[in-house]
Amino acid sequence: TQSEKALREELEKKFDSLAGQFAHEKELREEMELIFKGEIRDAESKQGELSTQLAHEQKLRTDAEEALKGELREAETKQDDLAYQVLNEQKLRSEAMEILKGELREAQAKQDDLANQFEHEQKLRLETEQALKGELREAETKQDHWKDKFAFEQGVRAEAENMLKGHLQQAEAKQDGLTSEFARERELREETE
């Protein structure tokens, strides 16, 4: 009938519409599947990269931990060496302090001895200076005495020299007179002969 035909056409239109929608949905689903598959592949690829990076980071961390453990052991060894050196230096310093204390006591004793010797030498020097001053005054007194005697002797000697010079001049004059007289006597004798 006409109504059945209209109903069938309407049903066919709805079926065609639903088929078109189904095809469109199928196409959309396939596109979504492709998109999801691509994203899954990207995610898996990124996951692989991340796994590789994680393994690399774990290896680097392990290597760093081993290196740090080695450095820590080396630092602890150096610390032990330094602690031993510190103890040794403290012992050496204590020994050096004892030695220096002994040397200081010895130096102080020597200093006291030198101070006593200095005082003794100073006393001896003062006594020697006093004695030498006394001897110097005595020597100066004797020197003045001998100067006076020397001056007196010089005066006496000068007088004696002057006297002797006078006697010498007189003797020379007499000698000259005798010489002249002898010459005349010889001339007379020669004339007489």
JSON list of C-alpha atoms in Angstrom, two decimals:
[
{"chain": "A", "resi": 1, "resn": "THR", "atom": "CA", "xyz": [0.00, 0.00, 0.00]},
{"chain": "A", "resi": 2, "resn": "GLN", "atom": "CA", "xyz": [0.89, 3.57, -0.17]},
{"chain": "A", "resi": 3, "resn": "SER", "atom": "CA", "xyz": [1.51, 3.90, 3.53]},
{"chain": "A", "resi": 4, "resn": "GLU", "atom": "CA", "xyz": [3.67, 0.79, 3.64]},
{"chain": "A", "resi": 5, "resn": "LYS", "atom": "CA", "xyz": [5.68, 2.10, 0.72]},
{"chain": "A", "resi": 6, "resn": "ALA", "atom": "CA", "xyz": [6.16, 5.43, 2.51]},
{"chain": "A", "resi": 7, "resn": "LEU", "atom": "CA", "xyz": [7.08, 3.60, 5.70]},
{"chain": "A", "resi": 8, "resn": "ARG", "atom": "CA", "xyz": [9.56, 1.39, 3.81]},
{"chain": "A", "resi": 9, "resn": "GLU", "atom": "CA", "xyz": [11.11, 4.46, 2.12]},
{"chain": "A", "resi": 10, "resn": "GLU", "atom": "CA", "xyz": [11.37, 6.18, 5.45]},
{"chain": "A", "resi": 11, "resn": "LEU", "atom": "CA", "xyz": [12.92, 3.06, 6.94]},
{"chain": "A", "resi": 12, "resn": "GLU", "atom": "CA", "xyz": [15.34, 2.83, 4.00]},
{"chain": "A", "resi": 13, "resn": "LYS", "atom": "CA", "xyz": [16.28, 6.48, 4.49]},
{"chain": "A", "resi": 14, "resn": "LYS", "atom": "CA", "xyz": [16.88, 5.88, 8.16]},
{"chain": "A", "resi": 15, "resn": "PHE", "atom": "CA", "xyz": [18.85, 2.73, 7.31]},
{"chain": "A", "resi": 16, "resn": "ASP", "atom": "CA", "xyz": [20.91, 4.65, 4.77]},
{"chain": "A", "resi": 17, "resn": "SER", "atom": "CA", "xyz": [21.41, 7.41, 7.32]},
{"chain": "A", "resi": 18, "resn": "LEU", "atom": "CA", "xyz": [22.40, 4.87, 9.93]},
{"chain": "A", "resi": 19, "resn": "ALA", "atom": "CA", "xyz": [24.70, 3.12, 7.42]},
{"chain": "A", "resi": 20, "resn": "GLY", "atom": "CA", "xyz": [26.27, 6.46, 6.58]},
{"chain": "A", "resi": 21, "resn": "GLN", "atom": "CA", "xyz": [26.69, 7.22, 10.23]},
{"chain": "A", "resi": 22, "resn": "PHE", "atom": "CA", "xyz": [28.10, 3.74, 10.81]},
{"chain": "A", "resi": 23, "resn": "ALA", "atom": "CA", "xyz": [30.56, 4.16, 7.93]},
{"chain": "A", "resi": 24, "resn": "HIS", "atom": "CA", "xyz": [31.50, 7.57, 9.25]},
{"chain": "A", "resi": 25, "resn": "GLU", "atom": "CA", "xyz": [31.91, 6.18, 12.76]},
{"chain": "A", "resi": 26, "resn": "LYS", "atom": "CA", "xyz": [33.94, 3.25, 11.35]},
{"chain": "A", "resi": 27, "resn": "GLU", "atom": "CA", "xyz": [36.14, 5.71, 9.46]},
{"chain": "A", "resi": 28, "resn": "LEU", "atom": "CA", "xyz": [36.52, 7.82, 12.57]},
{"chain": "A", "resi": 29, "resn": "ARG", "atom": "CA", "xyz": [37.28, 4.71, 14.63]},
{"chain": "A", "resi": 30, "resn": "GLU", "atom": "CA", "xyz": [39.93, 3.58, 12.13]},
{"chain": "A", "resi": 31, "resn": "GLU", "atom": "CA", "xyz": [41.46, 7.05, 12.14]},
{"chain": "A", "resi": 32, "resn": "MET", "atom": "CA", "xyz": [41.44, 7.02, 15.93]},
{"chain": "A", "resi": 33, "resn": "GLU", "atom": "CA", "xyz": [42.99, 3.55, 15.96]},
{"chain": "A", "resi": 34, "resn": "LEU", "atom": "CA", "xyz": [45.73, 4.77, 13.62]},
{"chain": "A", "resi": 35, "resn": "ILE", "atom": "CA", "xyz": [46.26, 7.81, 15.80]},
{"chain": "A", "resi": 36, "resn": "PHE", "atom": "CA", "xyz": [46.32, 5.68, 18.96]},
{"chain": "A", "resi": 37, "resn": "LYS", "atom": "CA", "xyz": [48.65, 3.15, 17.32]},
{"chain": "A", "resi": 38, "resn": "GLY", "atom": "CA", "xyz": [51.00, 5.97, 16.36]},
{"chain": "A", "resi": 39, "resn": "GLU", "atom": "CA", "xyz": [50.81, 7.41, 19.83]},
{"chain": "A", "resi": 40, "resn": "ILE", "atom": "CA", "xyz": [51.39, 3.94, 21.29]},
{"chain": "A", "resi": 41, "resn": "ARG", "atom": "CA", "xyz": [54.40, 3.46, 19.04]},
{"chain": "A", "resi": 42, "resn": "ASP", "atom": "CA", "xyz": [55.68, 6.91, 20.05]},
{"chain": "A", "resi": 43, "resn": "ALA", "atom": "CA", "xyz": [55.03, 6.09, 23.68]},
{"chain": "A", "resi": 44, "resn": "GLU", "atom": "CA", "xyz": [56.77, 2.71, 23.34]},
{"chain": "A", "resi": 45, "resn": "SER", "atom": "CA", "xyz": [59.69, 4.40, 21.56]},
{"chain": "A", "resi": 46, "resn": "LYS", "atom": "CA", "xyz": [59.86, 7.05, 24.26]},
{"chain": "A", "resi": 47, "resn": "GLN", "atom": "CA", "xyz": [59.56, 4.30, 26.87]},
{"chain": "A", "resi": 48, "resn": "GLY", "atom": "CA", "xyz": [62.50, 2.47, 25.23]},
{"chain": "A", "resi": 49, "resn": "GLU", "atom": "CA", "xyz": [64.54, 5.68, 25.20]},
{"chain": "A", "resi": 50, "resn": "LEU", "atom": "CA", "xyz": [63.60, 6.32, 28.79]},
{"chain": "A", "resi": 51, "resn": "SER", "atom": "CA", "xyz": [64.54, 2.75, 29.70]},
{"chain": "A", "resi": 52, "resn": "THR", "atom": "CA", "xyz": [67.90, 3.22, 27.98]},
{"chain": "A", "resi": 53, "resn": "GLN", "atom": "CA", "xyz": [68.38, 6.57, 29.71]},
{"chain": "A", "resi": 54, "resn": "LEU", "atom": "CA", "xyz": [67.35, 5.00, 33.02]},
{"chain": "A", "resi": 55, "resn": "ALA", "atom": "CA", "xyz": [69.85, 2.16, 32.56]},
{"chain": "A", "resi": 56, "resn": "HIS", "atom": "CA", "xyz": [72.52, 4.72, 31.61]},
{"chain": "A", "resi": 57, "resn": "GLU", "atom": "CA", "xyz": [71.65, 6.90, 34.61]},
{"chain": "A", "resi": 58, "resn": "GLN", "atom": "CA", "xyz": [71.67, 3.84, 36.87]},
{"chain": "A", "resi": 59, "resn": "LYS", "atom": "CA", "xyz": [75.11, 2.90, 35.52]},
{"chain": "A", "resi": 60, "resn": "LEU", "atom": "CA", "xyz": [76.35, 6.47, 36.00]},
{"chain": "A", "resi": 61, "resn": "ARG", "atom": "CA", "xyz": [74.89, 6.49, 39.53]},
{"chain": "A", "resi": 62, "resn": "THR", "atom": "CA", "xyz": [76.54, 3.14, 40.30]},
{"chain": "A", "resi": 63, "resn": "ASP", "atom": "CA", "xyz": [79.86, 4.36, 38.87]},
{"chain": "A", "resi": 64, "resn": "ALA", "atom": "CA", "xyz": [79.53, 7.62, 40.85]},
{"chain": "A", "resi": 65, "resn": "GLU", "atom": "CA", "xyz": [78.73, 5.68, 44.03]},
{"chain": "A", "resi": 66, "resn": "GLU", "atom": "CA", "xyz": [81.78, 3.44, 43.51]},
{"chain": "A", "resi": 67, "resn": "ALA", "atom": "CA", "xyz": [83.95, 6.48, 42.79]},
{"chain": "A", "resi": 68, "resn": "LEU", "atom": "CA", "xyz": [82.60, 8.27, 45.85]},
{"chain": "A", "resi": 69, "resn": "LYS", "atom": "CA", "xyz": [83.13, 5.16, 47.96]},
{"chain": "A", "resi": 70, "resn": "GLY", "atom": "CA", "xyz": [86.73, 5.01, 46.72]},
{"chain": "A", "resi": 71, "resn": "GLU", "atom": "CA", "xyz": [87.23, 8.72, 47.43]},
{"chain": "A", "resi": 72, "resn": "LEU", "atom": "CA", "xyz": [85.63, 8.22, 50.85]},
{"chain": "A", "resi": 73, "resn": "ARG", "atom": "CA", "xyz": [88.00, 5.35, 51.64]},
{"chain": "A", "resi": 74, "resn": "GLU", "atom": "CA", "xyz": [90.93, 7.45, 50.39]},
{"chain": "A", "resi": 75, "resn": "ALA", "atom": "CA", "xyz": [89.72, 10.43, 52.46]},
{"chain": "A", "resi": 76, "resn": "GLU", "atom": "CA", "xyz": [89.36, 8.19, 55.53]},
{"chain": "A", "resi": 77, "resn": "THR", "atom": "CA", "xyz": [92.86, 6.82, 54.93]},
{"chain": "A", "resi": 78, "resn": "LYS", "atom": "CA", "xyz": [94.22, 10.37, 54.59]},
{"chain": "A", "resi": 79, "resn": "GLN", "atom": "CA", "xyz": [92.27, 11.35, 57.71]},
{"chain": "A", "resi": 80, "resn": "ASP", "atom": "CA", "xyz": [93.84, 8.47, 59.62]},
{"chain": "A", "resi": 81, "resn": "ASP", "atom": "CA", "xyz": [97.28, 9.47, 58.30]},
{"chain": "A", "resi": 82, "resn": "LEU", "atom": "CA", "xyz": [96.67, 13.07, 59.33]},
{"chain": "A", "resi": 83, "resn": "ALA", "atom": "CA", "xyz": [95.45, 11.97, 62.76]},
{"chain": "A", "resi": 84, "resn": "TYR", "atom": "CA", "xyz": [98.63, 9.89, 63.17]},
{"chain": "A", "resi": 85, "resn": "GLN", "atom": "CA", "xyz": [100.73, 12.82, 61.98]},
{"chain": "A", "resi": 86, "resn": "VAL", "atom": "CA", "xyz": [98.93, 15.14, 64.42]},
{"chain": "A", "resi": 87, "resn": "LEU", "atom": "CA", "xyz": [99.59, 12.74, 67.30]},
{"chain": "A", "resi": 88, "resn": "ASN", "atom": "CA", "xyz": [103.21, 12.40, 66.19]},
{"chain": "A", "resi": 89, "resn": "GLU", "atom": "CA", "xyz": [103.57, 16.19, 65.92]},
{"chain": "A", "resi": 90, "resn": "GLN", "atom": "CA", "xyz": [102.03, 16.61, 69.37]},
{"chain": "A", "resi": 91, "resn": "LYS", "atom": "CA", "xyz": [104.50, 14.09, 70.76]},
{"chain": "A", "resi": 92, "resn": "LEU", "atom": "CA", "xyz": [107.42, 15.80, 68.99]},
{"chain": "A", "resi": 93, "resn": "ARG", "atom": "CA", "xyz": [106.19, 19.20, 70.21]},
{"chain": "A", "resi": 94, "resn": "SER", "atom": "CA", "xyz": [105.99, 17.92, 73.78]},
{"chain": "A", "resi": 95, "resn": "GLU", "atom": "CA", "xyz": [109.50, 16.47, 73.52]},
{"chain": "A", "resi": 96, "resn": "ALA", "atom": "CA", "xyz": [110.75, 19.72, 71.97]},
{"chain": "A", "resi": 97, "resn": "MET", "atom": "CA", "xyz": [109.10, 21.71, 74.76]},
{"chain": "A", "resi": 98, "resn": "GLU", "atom": "CA", "xyz": [110.82, 19.56, 77.37]},
{"chain": "A", "resi": 99, "resn": "ILE", "atom": "CA", "xyz": [114.16, 19.99, 75.58]},
{"chain": "A", "resi": 100, "resn": "LEU", "atom": "CA", "xyz": [113.61, 23.74, 75.32]},
{"chain": "A", "resi": 101, "resn": "LYS", "atom": "CA", "xyz": [112.63, 23.94, 78.98]},
{"chain": "A", "resi": 102, "resn": "GLY", "atom": "CA", "xyz": [115.85, 22.14, 79.87]},
{"chain": "A", "resi": 103, "resn": "GLU", "atom": "CA", "xyz": [117.86, 24.43, 77.61]},
{"chain": "A", "resi": 104, "resn": "LEU", "atom": "CA", "xyz": [116.07, 27.44, 79.10]},
{"chain": "A", "resi": 105, "resn": "ARG", "atom": "CA", "xyz": [116.91, 26.33, 82.64]},
{"chain": "A", "resi": 106, "resn": "GLU", "atom": "CA", "xyz": [120.51, 25.74, 81.57]},
{"chain": "A", "resi": 107, "resn": "ALA", "atom": "CA", "xyz": [120.62, 29.15, 79.86]},
{"chain": "A", "resi": 108, "resn": "GLN", "atom": "CA", "xyz": [119.17, 30.83, 82.95]},
{"chain": "A", "resi": 109, "resn": "ALA", "atom": "CA", "xyz": [121.77, 29.07, 85.12]},
{"chain": "A", "resi": 110, "resn": "LYS", "atom": "CA", "xyz": [124.52, 30.23, 82.74]},
{"chain": "A", "resi": 111, "resn": "GLN", "atom": "CA", "xyz": [123.02, 33.71, 82.77]},
{"chain": "A", "resi": 112, "resn": "ASP", "atom": "CA", "xyz": [123.09, 33.73, 86.57]},
{"chain": "A", "resi": 113, "resn": "ASP", "atom": "CA", "xyz": [126.70, 32.52, 86.49]},
{"chain": "A", "resi": 114, "resn": "LEU", "atom": "CA", "xyz": [127.58, 35.22, 83.99]},
{"chain": "A", "resi": 115, "resn": "ALA", "atom": "CA", "xyz": [125.82, 37.83, 86.12]},
{"chain": "A", "resi": 116, "resn": "ASN", "atom": "CA", "xyz": [127.83, 36.70, 89.16]},
{"chain": "A", "resi": 117, "resn": "GLN", "atom": "CA", "xyz": [131.02, 36.70, 87.10]},
{"chain": "A", "resi": 118, "resn": "PHE", "atom": "CA", "xyz": [130.13, 40.15, 85.78]},
{"chain": "A", "resi": 119, "resn": "GLU", "atom": "CA", "xyz": [129.61, 41.48, 89.30]},
{"chain": "A", "resi": 120, "resn": "HIS", "atom": "CA", "xyz": [132.88, 39.88, 90.40]},
{"chain": "A", "resi": 121, "resn": "GLU", "atom": "CA", "xyz": [134.73, 41.26, 87.38]},
{"chain": "A", "resi": 122, "resn": "GLN", "atom": "CA", "xyz": [133.15, 44.67, 87.93]},
{"chain": "A", "resi": 123, "resn": "LYS", "atom": "CA", "xyz": [134.30, 44.62, 91.54]},
{"chain": "A", "resi": 124, "resn": "LEU", "atom": "CA", "xyz": [137.81, 43.53, 90.48]},
{"chain": "A", "resi": 125, "resn": "ARG", "atom": "CA", "xyz": [137.83, 46.25, 87.81]},
{"chain": "A", "resi": 126, "resn": "LEU", "atom": "CA", "xyz": [136.88, 48.93, 90.31]},
{"chain": "A", "resi": 127, "resn": "GLU", "atom": "CA", "xyz": [139.51, 47.66, 92.76]},
{"chain": "A", "resi": 128, "resn": "THR", "atom": "CA", "xyz": [142.06, 47.55, 89.93]},
{"chain": "A", "resi": 129, "resn": "GLU", "atom": "CA", "xyz": [141.09, 51.06, 88.83]},
{"chain": "A", "resi": 130, "resn": "GLN", "atom": "CA", "xyz": [141.52, 52.34, 92.38]},
{"chain": "A", "resi": 131, "resn": "ALA", "atom": "CA", "xyz": [144.89, 50.58, 92.68]},
{"chain": "A", "resi": 132, "resn": "LEU", "atom": "CA", "xyz": [146.01, 51.88, 89.28]},
{"chain": "A", "resi": 133, "resn": "LYS", "atom": "CA", "xyz": [144.88, 55.39, 90.15]},
{"chain": "A", "resi": 134, "resn": "GLY", "atom": "CA", "xyz": [146.95, 55.17, 93.33]},
{"chain": "A", "resi": 135, "resn": "GLU", "atom": "CA", "xyz": [149.94, 53.84, 91.40]},
{"chain": "A", "resi": 136, "resn": "LEU", "atom": "CA", "xyz": [149.39, 56.54, 88.76]},
{"chain": "A", "resi": 137, "resn": "ARG", "atom": "CA", "xyz": [149.39, 59.26, 91.38]},
{"chain": "A", "resi": 138, "resn": "GLU", "atom": "CA", "xyz": [152.52, 57.75, 92.92]},
{"chain": "A", "resi": 139, "resn": "ALA", "atom": "CA", "xyz": [154.15, 57.48, 89.49]},
{"chain": "A", "resi": 140, "resn": "GLU", "atom": "CA", "xyz": [153.19, 61.08, 88.69]},
{"chain": "A", "resi": 141, "resn": "THR", "atom": "CA", "xyz": [154.70, 62.18, 92.01]},
{"chain": "A", "resi": 142, "resn": "LYS", "atom": "CA", "xyz": [157.88, 60.25, 91.24]},
{"chain": "A", "resi": 143, "resn": "GLN", "atom": "CA", "xyz": [157.85, 61.64, 87.72]},
{"chain": "A", "resi": 144, "resn": "ASP", "atom": "CA", "xyz": [157.62, 65.20, 89.05]},
{"chain": "A", "resi": 145, "resn": "HIS", "atom": "CA", "xyz": [160.47, 64.41, 91.45]},
{"chain": "A", "resi": 146, "resn": "TRP", "atom": "CA", "xyz": [162.60, 63.02, 88.63]},
{"chain": "A", "resi": 147, "resn": "LYS", "atom": "CA", "xyz": [161.66, 65.97, 86.40]},
{"chain": "A", "resi": 148, "resn": "ASP", "atom": "CA", "xyz": [162.94, 68.32, 89.08]},
{"chain": "A", "resi": 149, "resn": "LYS", "atom": "CA", "xyz": [166.12, 66.27, 89.50]},
{"chain": "A", "resi": 150, "resn": "PHE", "atom": "CA", "xyz": [166.53, 66.13, 85.69]},
{"chain": "A", "resi": 151, "resn": "ALA", "atom": "CA", "xyz": [166.11, 69.90, 85.43]},
{"chain": "A", "resi": 152, "resn": "PHE", "atom": "CA", "xyz": [168.64, 70.36, 88.25]},
{"chain": "A", "resi": 153, "resn": "GLU", "atom": "CA", "xyz": [171.06, 67.97, 86.55]},
{"chain": "A", "resi": 154, "resn": "GLN", "atom": "CA", "xyz": [170.59, 69.78, 83.25]},
{"chain": "A", "resi": 155, "resn": "GLY", "atom": "CA", "xyz": [171.41, 73.06, 84.96]},
{"chain": "A", "resi": 156, "resn": "VAL", "atom": "CA", "xyz": [174.51, 71.57, 86.64]},
{"chain": "A", "resi": 157, "resn": "ARG", "atom": "CA", "xyz": [175.59, 69.97, 83.37]},
{"chain": "A", "resi": 158, "resn": "ALA", "atom": "CA", "xyz": [175.14, 73.28, 81.51]},
{"chain": "A", "resi": 159, "resn": "GLU", "atom": "CA", "xyz": [177.23, 75.07, 84.13]},
{"chain": "A", "resi": 160, "resn": "ALA", "atom": "CA", "xyz": [179.88, 72.34, 83.90]},
{"chain": "A", "resi": 161, "resn": "GLU", "atom": "CA", "xyz": [179.88, 72.55, 80.12]},
{"chain": "A", "resi": 162, "resn": "ASN", "atom": "CA", "xyz": [180.28, 76.32, 80.25]},
{"chain": "A", "resi": 163, "resn": "MET", "atom": "CA", "xyz": [183.09, 75.96, 82.77]},
{"chain": "A", "resi": 164, "resn": "LEU", "atom": "CA", "xyz": [184.76, 73.28, 80.66]},
{"chain": "A", "resi": 165, "resn": "LYS", "atom": "CA", "xyz": [184.38, 75.44, 77.57]},
{"chain": "A", "resi": 166, "resn": "GLY", "atom": "CA", "xyz": [186.09, 78.29, 79.41]},
{"chain": "A", "resi": 167, "resn": "HIS", "atom": "CA", "xyz": [188.90, 75.99, 80.55]},
{"chain": "A", "resi": 168, "resn": "LEU", "atom": "CA", "xyz": [189.16, 74.57, 77.02]},
{"chain": "A", "resi": 169, "resn": "GLN", "atom": "CA", "xyz": [189.41, 78.05, 75.54]},
{"chain": "A", "resi": 170, "resn": "GLN", "atom": "CA", "xyz": [192.11, 78.93, 78.10]},
{"chain": "A", "resi": 171, "resn": "ALA", "atom": "CA", "xyz": [193.98, 75.71, 77.34]},
{"chain": "A", "resi": 172, "resn": "GLU", "atom": "CA", "xyz": [193.74, 76.35, 73.62]},
{"chain": "A", "resi": 173, "resn": "ALA", "atom": "CA", "xyz": [195.04, 79.88, 74.13]},
{"chain": "A", "resi": 174, "resn": "LYS", "atom": "CA", "xyz": [197.94, 78.52, 76.22]},
{"chain": "A", "resi": 175, "resn": "GLN", "atom": "CA", "xyz": [198.60, 75.88, 73.57]},
{"chain": "A", "resi": 176, "resn": "ASP", "atom": "CA", "xyz": [198.66, 78.53, 70.88]},
{"chain": "A", "resi": 177, "resn": "GLY", "atom": "CA", "xyz": [201.08, 80.56, 73.01]},
{"chain": "A", "resi": 178, "resn": "LEU", "atom": "CA", "xyz": [203.33, 77.52, 73.58]},
{"chain": "A", "resi": 179, "resn": "THR", "atom": "CA", "xyz": [203.19, 76.66, 69.90]},
{"chain": "A", "resi": 180, "resn": "SER", "atom": "CA", "xyz": [204.28, 80.18, 68.98]},
{"chain": "A", "resi": 181, "resn": "GLU", "atom": "CA", "xyz": [207.02, 80.11, 71.61]},
{"chain": "A", "resi": 182, "resn": "PHE", "atom": "CA", "xyz": [208.21, 76.70, 70.38]},
{"chain": "A", "resi": 183, "resn": "ALA", "atom": "CA", "xyz": [208.32, 78.02, 66.84]},
{"chain": "A", "resi": 184, "resn": "ARG", "atom": "CA", "xyz": [210.45, 81.00, 67.92]},
{"chain": "A", "resi": 185, "resn": "GLU", "atom": "CA", "xyz": [212.78, 78.74, 69.92]},
{"chain": "A", "resi": 186, "resn": "ARG", "atom": "CA", "xyz": [213.25, 76.51, 66.88]},
{"chain": "A", "resi": 187, "resn": "GLU", "atom": "CA", "xyz": [213.98, 79.48, 64.66]},
{"chain": "A", "resi": 188, "resn": "LEU", "atom": "CA", "xyz": [216.55, 80.75, 67.17]},
{"chain": "A", "resi": 189, "resn": "ARG", "atom": "CA", "xyz": [218.12, 77.31, 67.41]},
{"chain": "A", "resi": 190, "resn": "GLU", "atom": "CA", "xyz": [218.35, 77.05, 63.69]},
{"chain": "A", "resi": 191, "resn": "GLU", "atom": "CA", "xyz": [219.88, 80.51, 63.51]},
{"chain": "A", "resi": 192, "resn": "THR", "atom": "CA", "xyz": [222.40, 79.60, 66.22]},
{"chain": "A", "resi": 193, "resn": "GLU", "atom": "CA", "xyz": [223.43, 76.45, 64.42]}
]
